[in-house]
CSV table of C-alpha atoms in Angstrom, one decimal:
chain,number,residue,atom,x,y,z
A,901,MET,CA,75.8,-7.5,-82.7
A,902,THR,CA,78.5,-5.8,-80.8
A,903,THR,CA,78.8,-6.0,-77.0
A,904,ALA,CA,78.2,-2.2,-76.7
A,905,LEU,CA,74.9,-2.4,-78.7
A,906,ARG,CA,73.7,-5.4,-76.6
A,907,LEU,CA,74.4,-3.5,-73.4
A,908,THR,CA,72.6,-0.5,-74.7
A,909,LEU,CA,69.5,-2.6,-75.7
A,910,CYS,CA,69.5,-4.4,-72.3
A,911,ALA,CA,69.7,-1.0,-70.5
A,912,ALA,CA,66.8,0.3,-72.5
A,913,ALA,CA,64.7,-2.8,-71.9
A,914,LEU,CA,65.4,-2.6,-68.2
A,915,ALA,CA,64.5,1.1,-68.0
A,916,LEU,CA,61.2,0.5,-69.8
A,917,SER,CA,60.3,-2.4,-67.6
A,918,ALA,CA,60.4,-0.1,-64.6
A,919,CYS,CA,57.5,1.9,-66.0
A,920,THR,CA,54.8,-0.6,-65.1
A,921,TRP,CA,52.9,-1.1,-61.8
A,922,PRO,CA,51.4,-4.4,-60.5
A,923,THR,CA,47.7,-4.8,-61.1
A,924,GLN,CA,45.0,-7.1,-60.0
A,925,GLN,CA,44.4,-10.2,-62.1
A,926,GLY,CA,42.6,-9.4,-65.4
A,927,GLN,CA,43.5,-5.7,-65.4
A,928,GLN,CA,45.8,-4.0,-67.9
A,929,PRO,CA,49.0,-2.7,-66.3
A,930,ALA,CA,49.2,1.1,-65.8
A,931,THR,CA,52.2,2.7,-67.3
A,932,ALA,CA,53.8,6.1,-67.0
A,933,THR,CA,52.4,7.1,-70.4
A,934,THR,CA,48.8,6.3,-69.4
A,935,ILE,CA,48.7,8.3,-66.2
A,936,GLN,CA,48.6,12.0,-67.2
A,937,PRO,CA,48.0,14.9,-64.9
A,938,THR,CA,45.1,16.9,-66.2
A,939,CYS,CA,44.2,20.6,-65.9
A,940,ASP,CA,40.7,22.0,-66.6
A,941,PRO,CA,41.1,25.6,-67.8
A,942,GLN,CA,37.3,26.2,-67.7
A,943,ALA,CA,37.3,25.6,-63.9
A,944,ALA,CA,39.8,28.5,-63.5
A,945,GLN,CA,37.9,31.0,-65.7
A,946,TRP,CA,36.4,32.6,-62.6
A,947,ALA,CA,39.9,34.0,-61.9
A,948,VAL,CA,39.9,36.1,-65.0
A,949,GLY,CA,39.4,39.7,-63.9
A,950,LYS,CA,40.4,39.0,-60.4
A,951,PRO,CA,43.6,40.4,-58.7
A,952,ASN,CA,46.8,38.4,-58.9
A,953,THR,CA,46.9,37.4,-55.3
A,954,GLU,CA,48.4,34.2,-53.7
A,955,ARG,CA,44.9,33.2,-52.6
A,956,ASN,CA,43.4,33.5,-56.1
A,957,ILE,CA,46.4,31.7,-57.7
A,958,ARG,CA,46.2,28.7,-55.3
A,959,GLN,CA,42.4,28.5,-55.6
A,960,ALA,CA,42.5,28.6,-59.4
A,961,GLN,CA,45.2,25.9,-59.4
A,962,GLN,CA,43.2,23.7,-57.0
A,963,GLU,CA,39.9,24.1,-58.9
A,964,ALA,CA,41.5,23.5,-62.2
A,965,GLY,CA,43.1,20.3,-60.8
A,966,ALA,CA,46.6,21.5,-61.9
A,967,THR,CA,49.7,20.0,-60.4
A,968,MET,CA,51.6,23.3,-60.9
A,969,VAL,CA,50.9,26.9,-61.7
A,970,ARG,CA,52.8,29.5,-63.7
A,971,VAL,CA,52.1,33.2,-63.5
A,972,LEU,CA,53.1,35.2,-66.6
A,973,ASN,CA,53.1,38.9,-67.4
A,974,GLU,CA,51.0,39.8,-70.4
A,975,GLY,CA,53.1,39.4,-73.5
A,976,GLN,CA,56.0,37.8,-71.7
A,977,PRO,CA,57.9,35.3,-73.8
A,978,THR,CA,57.5,31.7,-72.5
A,979,THR,CA,59.1,28.3,-73.1
A,980,ARG,CA,57.3,26.1,-75.5
A,981,GLU,CA,57.3,22.8,-73.5
A,982,PHE,CA,53.8,21.6,-72.8
A,983,HIS,CA,52.8,20.3,-69.4
A,984,PRO,CA,49.2,19.0,-69.3
A,985,GLY,CA,49.0,19.5,-65.6
A,986,ARG,CA,50.1,23.1,-65.5
A,987,LEU,CA,47.8,26.1,-65.2
A,988,ASN,CA,49.1,29.3,-66.8
A,989,LEU,CA,47.8,32.6,-65.5
A,990,GLU,CA,48.5,35.6,-67.5
A,991,VAL,CA,48.5,38.9,-65.6
A,992,ASN,CA,48.3,42.5,-67.0
A,993,ALA,CA,50.3,45.5,-65.9
A,994,ARG,CA,47.6,46.4,-63.3
A,995,GLY,CA,48.0,43.0,-61.6
A,996,THR,CA,44.8,41.5,-63.0
A,997,ILE,CA,44.5,38.0,-64.2
A,998,VAL,CA,43.5,38.2,-67.9
A,999,VAL,CA,44.0,34.7,-69.2
A,1000,ALA,CA,43.7,31.2,-67.6
A,1001,ARG,CA,44.9,28.3,-69.7
A,1002,CYS,CA,46.6,24.9,-69.3
A,1003,GLY,CA,49.7,23.6,-70.8
């Protein structure tokens, strides 16, 4: 095994070991992959049909439990990355929220 490969493997192991948190005795350690932000799109459905105001956007985000919110124009191209904690609000040309979904 070459020195460069050994260093790479050691760096990877060190980086992965930083992803755990201490726990009480008998509990499984929490890792970055087990703690996921969640978003409940059903909790934000009340916003559909409402005007695109800062108050409605923030309330929908809070009620959905989303860590972030993105407002999109109807038919606007979007990036394809998925964020389980993100609320997406789609707005039509009249400024009305027409879709509330997470991702």
